[in-house]
Short mmCIF file of C-alpha atoms in Angstrom, two decimals:
data_model
loop_
_atom_site.label_atom_id
_atom_site.label_comp_id
_atom_site.label_asym_id
_atom_site.label_seq_id
_atom_site.Cartn_x
_atom_site.Cartn_y
_atom_site.Cartn_z
CA MET A 1 -5.67 7.91 -12.49
CA TRP A 2 -1.94 7.79 -13.19
CA LYS A 3 0.07 6.36 -16.06
CA ILE A 4 3.02 4.11 -16.81
CA GLY A 5 3.87 5.14 -20.34
CA ASN A 6 0.53 5.15 -22.13
CA VAL A 7 -1.09 2.69 -19.71
CA GLU A 8 -3.66 4.21 -17.36
CA LEU A 9 -3.96 2.78 -13.84
CA LYS A 10 -7.14 3.36 -11.87
CA ASN A 11 -5.55 3.27 -8.41
CA GLN A 12 -2.22 3.07 -6.62
CA VAL A 13 -2.31 -0.61 -5.61
CA VAL A 14 -0.06 -3.00 -7.53
CA LEU A 15 0.24 -6.77 -7.10
CA ALA A 16 3.92 -7.80 -6.98
CA PRO A 17 5.28 -10.41 -9.44
CA MET A 18 5.80 -13.37 -7.12
CA ALA A 19 7.40 -16.51 -8.56
CA GLY A 20 5.24 -19.61 -8.32
CA VAL A 21 2.21 -17.57 -7.31
CA CYS A 22 1.24 -14.93 -9.86
CA ASN A 23 -0.29 -17.14 -12.52
CA PRO A 24 -3.59 -16.18 -14.21
CA ALA A 25 -5.68 -17.87 -11.49
CA PHE A 26 -4.33 -15.67 -8.70
CA ARG A 27 -3.87 -12.56 -10.84
CA LEU A 28 -7.52 -12.53 -11.86
CA ILE A 29 -8.59 -12.75 -8.22
CA ALA A 30 -6.26 -9.87 -7.41
CA LYS A 31 -7.81 -7.84 -10.21
CA GLU A 32 -11.32 -8.67 -9.00
CA PHE A 33 -10.29 -7.48 -5.53
CA GLY A 34 -9.34 -4.12 -6.97
CA ALA A 35 -5.63 -4.08 -7.82
CA GLY A 36 -4.92 -1.28 -10.29
CA LEU A 37 -2.10 -3.27 -11.88
CA VAL A 38 -1.21 -6.95 -11.63
CA CYS A 39 2.24 -8.30 -12.40
CA ALA A 40 2.94 -11.79 -13.73
CA GLU A 41 5.66 -13.97 -12.26
CA MET A 42 9.04 -13.63 -13.93
CA VAL A 43 9.85 -15.68 -17.02
CA SER A 44 13.36 -16.47 -18.24
CA ASP A 45 14.36 -14.82 -21.52
CA LYS A 46 15.89 -18.08 -22.79
CA ALA A 47 12.74 -20.01 -21.87
CA ILE A 48 10.63 -17.53 -23.86
CA LEU A 49 12.85 -17.94 -26.91
CA HIS A 50 12.82 -21.72 -26.51
CA GLY A 51 9.02 -21.54 -26.49
CA ASN A 52 8.10 -24.69 -24.58
CA LYS A 53 4.51 -25.40 -23.52
CA ARG A 54 4.99 -24.41 -19.87
CA THR A 55 6.52 -21.07 -20.85
CA LYS A 56 3.74 -20.30 -23.30
CA GLU A 57 1.27 -20.91 -20.48
CA MET A 58 3.18 -18.43 -18.32
CA LEU A 59 2.81 -15.80 -21.06
CA PHE A 60 -0.97 -16.17 -21.23
CA VAL A 61 -2.94 -13.07 -20.28
CA ASP A 62 -6.69 -13.16 -19.60
CA GLU A 63 -8.27 -9.96 -20.94
CA ARG A 64 -10.00 -9.54 -17.56
CA GLU A 65 -6.61 -9.12 -15.85
CA LYS A 66 -5.58 -6.04 -17.78
CA PRO A 67 -3.74 -3.80 -17.29
CA LEU A 68 -1.01 -6.35 -16.72
CA SER A 69 2.78 -6.23 -16.52
CA LEU A 70 4.72 -9.27 -17.74
CA GLN A 71 8.17 -9.66 -16.23
CA ILE A 72 11.24 -11.07 -18.00
CA VAL A 73 14.65 -11.91 -16.53
CA GLY A 74 18.01 -12.53 -18.15
CA GLY A 75 21.64 -11.47 -18.30
CA ASP A 76 22.46 -11.63 -21.98
CA ARG A 77 21.58 -8.63 -24.13
CA GLU A 78 20.67 -10.62 -27.25
CA THR A 79 18.34 -13.06 -25.54
CA LEU A 80 16.73 -10.39 -23.33
CA VAL A 81 15.98 -8.28 -26.38
CA GLY A 82 14.64 -11.31 -28.24
CA ALA A 83 12.37 -12.23 -25.35
CA ALA A 84 11.11 -8.67 -25.07
CA LYS A 85 10.16 -8.73 -28.75
CA VAL A 86 8.12 -11.90 -28.18
CA VAL A 87 6.27 -10.33 -25.24
CA ASP A 88 5.74 -7.15 -27.23
CA GLN A 89 4.47 -8.76 -30.40
CA CYS A 90 2.93 -12.05 -29.29
CA THR A 91 1.19 -11.31 -25.98
CA ASN A 92 -1.50 -8.88 -24.89
CA ALA A 93 0.40 -7.75 -21.81
CA ASP A 94 0.36 -3.99 -21.36
CA ILE A 95 3.82 -3.46 -19.83
CA ILE A 96 7.16 -5.29 -20.14
CA ASP A 97 8.99 -5.39 -16.81
CA ILE A 98 12.66 -6.31 -16.45
CA ASN A 99 13.67 -8.05 -13.25
CA MET A 100 16.79 -6.71 -11.55
CA GLY A 101 15.82 -7.63 -8.03
CA CYS A 102 15.57 -11.43 -7.82
CA PRO A 103 18.14 -12.46 -5.18
CA VAL A 104 18.23 -16.25 -5.59
CA PRO A 105 21.65 -17.71 -6.46
CA LYS A 106 20.60 -19.51 -9.67
CA VAL A 107 19.41 -16.18 -11.12
CA VAL A 108 22.24 -14.01 -9.79
CA ASN A 109 24.88 -16.52 -10.92
CA ASN A 110 23.47 -16.19 -14.43
CA ASP A 111 24.45 -12.51 -14.39
CA SER A 112 20.80 -11.49 -14.11
CA GLY A 113 18.26 -10.36 -11.52
CA ALA A 114 19.87 -8.56 -8.60
CA LYS A 115 23.36 -8.91 -10.14
CA TRP A 116 22.59 -5.82 -12.24
CA LEU A 117 22.41 -3.72 -9.08
CA LEU A 118 26.20 -3.46 -9.09
CA ASP A 119 26.47 -1.88 -12.54
CA PRO A 120 24.42 1.17 -13.59
CA ASN A 121 26.14 1.09 -16.97
CA LYS A 122 24.84 -2.39 -17.71
CA ILE A 123 21.37 -1.31 -16.61
CA TYR A 124 21.46 1.54 -19.11
CA GLU A 125 22.76 -0.71 -21.87
CA MET A 126 20.22 -3.50 -21.32
CA VAL A 127 17.15 -1.32 -20.74
CA SER A 128 17.90 0.96 -23.71
CA ALA A 129 18.40 -2.08 -25.97
CA VAL A 130 14.93 -3.37 -24.98
CA VAL A 131 13.22 0.03 -25.22
CA GLU A 132 14.52 0.49 -28.77
CA VAL A 133 12.81 -2.63 -30.13
CA VAL A 134 9.40 -2.69 -28.41
CA ASP A 135 6.26 -0.57 -28.47
CA LYS A 136 4.99 -1.43 -24.98
CA PRO A 137 6.22 0.63 -21.99
CA VAL A 138 9.29 -0.89 -20.31
CA THR A 139 9.69 -0.83 -16.51
CA VAL A 140 12.22 -2.25 -14.09
CA LYS A 141 11.76 -3.87 -10.68
CA MET A 142 14.87 -3.39 -8.57
CA ARG A 143 16.21 -3.57 -5.06
CA ILE A 144 17.95 -0.63 -3.37
CA GLY A 145 21.36 -2.32 -3.73
CA TRP A 146 23.51 -5.41 -3.47
CA ASP A 147 24.47 -4.95 0.20
CA GLU A 148 24.77 -2.00 2.59
CA ASP A 149 28.12 -1.07 1.07
CA HIS A 150 26.83 -1.12 -2.52
CA ILE A 151 23.59 0.87 -2.63
CA TYR A 152 23.33 2.49 -6.03
CA ALA A 153 19.57 2.94 -6.04
CA ILE A 154 19.64 6.52 -7.34
CA GLU A 155 22.28 5.83 -10.01
CA ASN A 156 20.45 2.71 -11.13
CA ALA A 157 17.08 4.46 -11.28
CA GLN A 158 18.54 7.33 -13.24
CA ALA A 159 20.09 4.83 -15.64
CA VAL A 160 16.63 3.30 -16.21
CA GLU A 161 15.18 6.74 -16.88
CA ARG A 162 17.97 7.75 -19.30
CA ALA A 163 17.47 4.47 -21.15
CA GLY A 164 13.83 5.29 -21.80
CA GLY A 165 12.22 3.25 -19.05
CA SER A 166 8.65 4.23 -18.20
CA GLY A 167 8.67 3.38 -14.50
CA ILE A 168 10.51 1.70 -11.62
CA ALA A 169 9.40 -0.48 -8.73
CA VAL A 170 11.81 -0.29 -5.81
CA HIS A 171 11.98 -2.99 -3.14
CA GLY A 172 13.52 -1.37 -0.08
CA ARG A 173 15.91 -4.24 0.70
CA THR A 174 19.33 -5.20 -0.57
CA ARG A 175 20.12 -8.48 -2.30
CA VAL A 176 21.96 -9.70 0.79
CA GLN A 177 18.89 -9.09 2.96
CA MET A 178 16.80 -11.37 0.72
CA TYR A 179 13.35 -11.07 2.39
CA LYS A 180 14.59 -10.46 5.94
CA GLY A 181 15.26 -7.35 7.97
CA LYS A 182 13.55 -4.03 7.44
CA ALA A 183 12.84 -2.35 4.11
CA ASP A 184 14.38 1.11 3.85
CA TRP A 185 11.59 3.41 2.69
CA ASN A 186 13.91 6.46 2.91
CA ILE A 187 15.88 5.20 -0.10
CA ILE A 188 12.60 4.71 -2.02
CA ARG A 189 11.87 8.37 -1.24
CA ASP A 190 15.36 9.35 -2.50
CA VAL A 191 14.76 7.48 -5.74
CA LYS A 192 11.39 9.16 -6.25
CA GLN A 193 13.02 12.56 -5.81
CA ALA A 194 15.83 11.71 -8.26
CA VAL A 195 13.75 10.71 -11.28
CA SER A 196 10.69 12.02 -13.09
CA ILE A 197 9.21 8.68 -14.19
CA PRO A 198 6.71 6.88 -11.90
CA VAL A 199 8.12 5.03 -8.89
CA ILE A 200 6.31 2.20 -7.11
CA GLY A 201 7.35 1.41 -3.53
CA ASN A 202 7.67 -2.17 -2.32
CA GLY A 203 8.58 -3.81 0.98
CA ASP A 204 6.98 -4.19 4.44
CA VAL A 205 3.47 -3.17 3.34
CA ALA A 206 1.49 -5.53 5.56
CA SER A 207 -1.67 -3.46 6.10
CA PRO A 208 -3.66 -0.67 4.42
CA GLU A 209 -2.20 1.71 7.01
CA ASP A 210 1.32 0.71 5.96
CA ALA A 211 0.44 1.55 2.35
CA ARG A 212 -0.72 5.02 3.38
CA LYS A 213 2.46 5.56 5.41
CA MET A 214 4.67 4.48 2.54
CA LEU A 215 2.97 6.81 0.07
CA ASP A 216 3.13 9.71 2.51
CA LEU A 217 6.80 9.15 3.44
CA THR A 218 8.18 8.40 -0.01
CA GLY A 219 5.91 10.38 -2.31
CA CYS A 220 5.92 7.35 -4.62
CA ASP A 221 3.20 6.94 -7.23
CA GLY A 222 2.04 3.46 -6.31
CA VAL A 223 2.48 0.81 -3.65
CA MET A 224 3.34 -2.79 -4.49
CA ILE A 225 1.93 -5.55 -2.31
CA GLY A 226 3.42 -9.03 -2.36
CA ARG A 227 3.53 -11.49 0.54
CA ALA A 228 0.71 -9.71 2.41
CA ALA A 229 -1.66 -10.71 -0.40
CA LEU A 230 -0.86 -14.45 -0.25
CA GLY A 231 -4.14 -16.15 0.65
CA ASN A 232 -5.40 -12.67 1.40
CA PRO A 233 -6.65 -10.75 -1.65
CA TRP A 234 -8.76 -8.77 0.80
CA MET A 235 -5.52 -6.92 1.60
CA LEU A 236 -5.70 -5.47 -1.91
CA TYR A 237 -9.36 -4.51 -1.62
CA ARG A 238 -8.96 -3.05 1.86
CA THR A 239 -5.92 -1.05 0.76
CA VAL A 240 -7.72 0.40 -2.25
CA GLU A 241 -10.64 1.37 0.00
CA TYR A 242 -8.38 2.89 2.63
CA LEU A 243 -6.32 4.92 0.18
CA THR A 244 -9.46 6.06 -1.66
CA ASN A 245 -11.76 7.07 1.17
CA GLY A 246 -9.91 6.46 4.47
CA THR A 247 -12.18 3.63 5.63
CA LEU A 248 -11.04 0.18 6.74
CA ALA A 249 -13.24 -2.58 5.36
CA PRO A 250 -13.84 -5.51 7.75
CA ASP A 251 -11.84 -8.72 7.52
CA PRO A 252 -13.62 -11.57 5.74
CA SER A 253 -15.39 -14.40 7.53
CA ALA A 254 -13.93 -17.92 7.52
CA SER A 255 -16.55 -19.09 5.01
CA GLU A 256 -15.80 -16.14 2.69
CA LYS A 257 -12.08 -16.94 2.82
CA MET A 258 -12.74 -20.56 1.93
CA ARG A 259 -15.12 -19.57 -0.87
CA ILE A 260 -12.38 -17.58 -2.57
CA ALA A 261 -9.83 -20.30 -1.87
CA ILE A 262 -12.04 -22.79 -3.73
CA LEU A 263 -12.57 -20.32 -6.59
CA HIS A 264 -8.78 -19.98 -6.75
CA MET A 265 -8.41 -23.75 -6.85
CA ASP A 266 -11.06 -24.16 -9.57
CA ARG A 267 -9.22 -21.66 -11.74
CA LEU A 268 -6.00 -23.55 -11.17
CA VAL A 269 -7.74 -26.77 -12.18
CA ALA A 270 -8.84 -25.10 -15.41
CA LEU A 271 -5.24 -24.01 -16.06
CA ARG A 272 -3.26 -27.04 -14.91
CA GLY A 273 -5.61 -30.00 -14.60
CA GLU A 274 -6.88 -31.37 -11.29
CA SER A 275 -3.87 -33.35 -10.12
CA VAL A 276 -1.28 -30.58 -10.55
CA ALA A 277 -3.68 -27.86 -9.39
CA VAL A 278 -4.58 -29.57 -6.13
CA ARG A 279 -0.90 -30.13 -5.26
CA GLU A 280 -0.20 -26.48 -6.06
CA MET A 281 -3.22 -25.43 -4.04
CA ARG A 282 -1.82 -26.95 -0.84
CA LYS A 283 0.47 -23.97 -0.21
CA HIS A 284 -2.27 -21.50 -1.11
CA ALA A 285 -4.75 -23.24 1.21
CA ALA A 286 -2.28 -22.82 4.07
CA TRP A 287 -2.12 -19.08 3.31
CA TYR A 288 -5.92 -18.78 3.15
CA LEU A 289 -6.17 -20.55 6.49
CA LYS A 290 -3.63 -18.29 8.17
CA GLY A 291 -5.14 -16.32 11.02
CA LEU A 292 -8.16 -18.58 11.45
CA ARG A 293 -8.64 -20.12 14.88
CA ASN A 294 -7.08 -23.61 15.22
CA SER A 295 -6.11 -23.76 11.53
CA ASN A 296 -2.98 -25.72 12.45
CA ILE A 297 -5.10 -28.76 13.16
CA ILE A 298 -5.92 -29.33 9.48
CA LYS A 299 -2.54 -28.48 7.93
CA ASP A 300 -1.58 -32.15 7.61
CA ALA A 301 -4.96 -32.96 6.06
CA VAL A 302 -4.51 -30.12 3.54
CA ASN A 303 -1.18 -31.57 2.42
CA GLU A 304 -2.72 -35.01 1.92
CA GLN A 305 -5.44 -33.87 -0.51
CA GLU A 306 -5.30 -35.26 -4.05
CA THR A 307 -8.68 -34.20 -5.45
CA ARG A 308 -10.56 -30.96 -5.97
CA ASP A 309 -13.61 -32.17 -4.06
CA GLY A 310 -11.53 -33.51 -1.21
CA MET A 311 -9.80 -30.16 -0.74
CA ALA A 312 -13.04 -28.17 -1.12
CA ASN A 313 -14.92 -30.34 1.42
CA LEU A 314 -12.07 -30.04 3.90
CA LEU A 315 -11.95 -26.25 3.65
CA VAL A 316 -15.72 -25.76 3.78
CA GLY A 317 -16.02 -28.10 6.77
CA PHE A 318 -13.30 -26.28 8.64
CA ALA A 319 -14.88 -22.88 8.00
CA GLU A 320 -18.16 -24.17 9.39
CA GLN A 321 -16.36 -25.35 12.52
CA VAL A 322 -14.63 -22.01 12.98
CA GLU A 323 -17.85 -20.05 12.65
CA LYS A 324 -19.76 -22.37 14.99
CA SER A 325 -16.99 -22.00 17.56
CA GLU A 326 -17.08 -18.22 17.22
CA ALA A 327 -20.85 -18.20 17.59
CA ASP A 328 -20.58 -20.34 20.77
CA ILE A 329 -18.01 -17.97 22.23
CA GLU A 330 -20.19 -14.95 21.50
CA ALA A 331 -23.25 -16.67 23.00
CA LYS A 332 -21.34 -17.43 26.23
CA ALA A 333 -20.10 -13.84 26.40
CA VAL A 334 -23.71 -12.63 26.36
#
């Protein structure tokens, strides 16, 4: 057990807040696969204050997902504080997270996300303003810096701590790197040594063994898993198992992967309606299929699906083909 503020976490595995992915359908699966904390996709402060239907849906938290961190993003003090109050008072999220790592131009050009990485003083001002008006713990997700010439990770983390922040997640890349190149775990270690609040490491954790290496190298309190969990919630389960008892659970069968993919789709249907959910499921199906033998042959068919049953039948049929093929190969080997 460890804590972020007054929130107890049962293990060190945290699902990253991925835009367009971490809605309640996927978050609940991540929780069922053992994640100690799940993070919702970022929501604009102005959108929260505007209060449209889509935004309200993004603020929904299923009790089964908890503990959950809900992430807000913005560049204006007044609107960020206002949005934080809404999350604090009107949602059952456990933690309010402030995004200062998103690298995309439309966010950065709005003086938010990764733009904050250049100004520790603004970080202190904005985080302290939020902390003052909410009861929930406030955390920050940040990158190590803007570019290799502007890495203020320690100064920025210390600003978060001085402002009353309860924890920090550090992605070991700069804004300029986006999602390319190698994450610098050494800087995550330096941040952990520079502050006394919990630090979660993020970046290049593609296997349970990577998670163990990150924790050992950096001394961080938790490990955040993002892209490696896309279509692969078993990564979360296997990492929890590996960190807990040192054993590597087996990879799932093709039919098990498709069973969870269909569960994911059915939860999306419940959230969005069939038409929208099936279109959204196309990208998830491609992730669930990744690594399965000859999965490229049905990619076009996946992207043509319009109905829940059509997608489900396609995925189940493909899994049966894969497992028959594997059985034939094993029989010939004998």
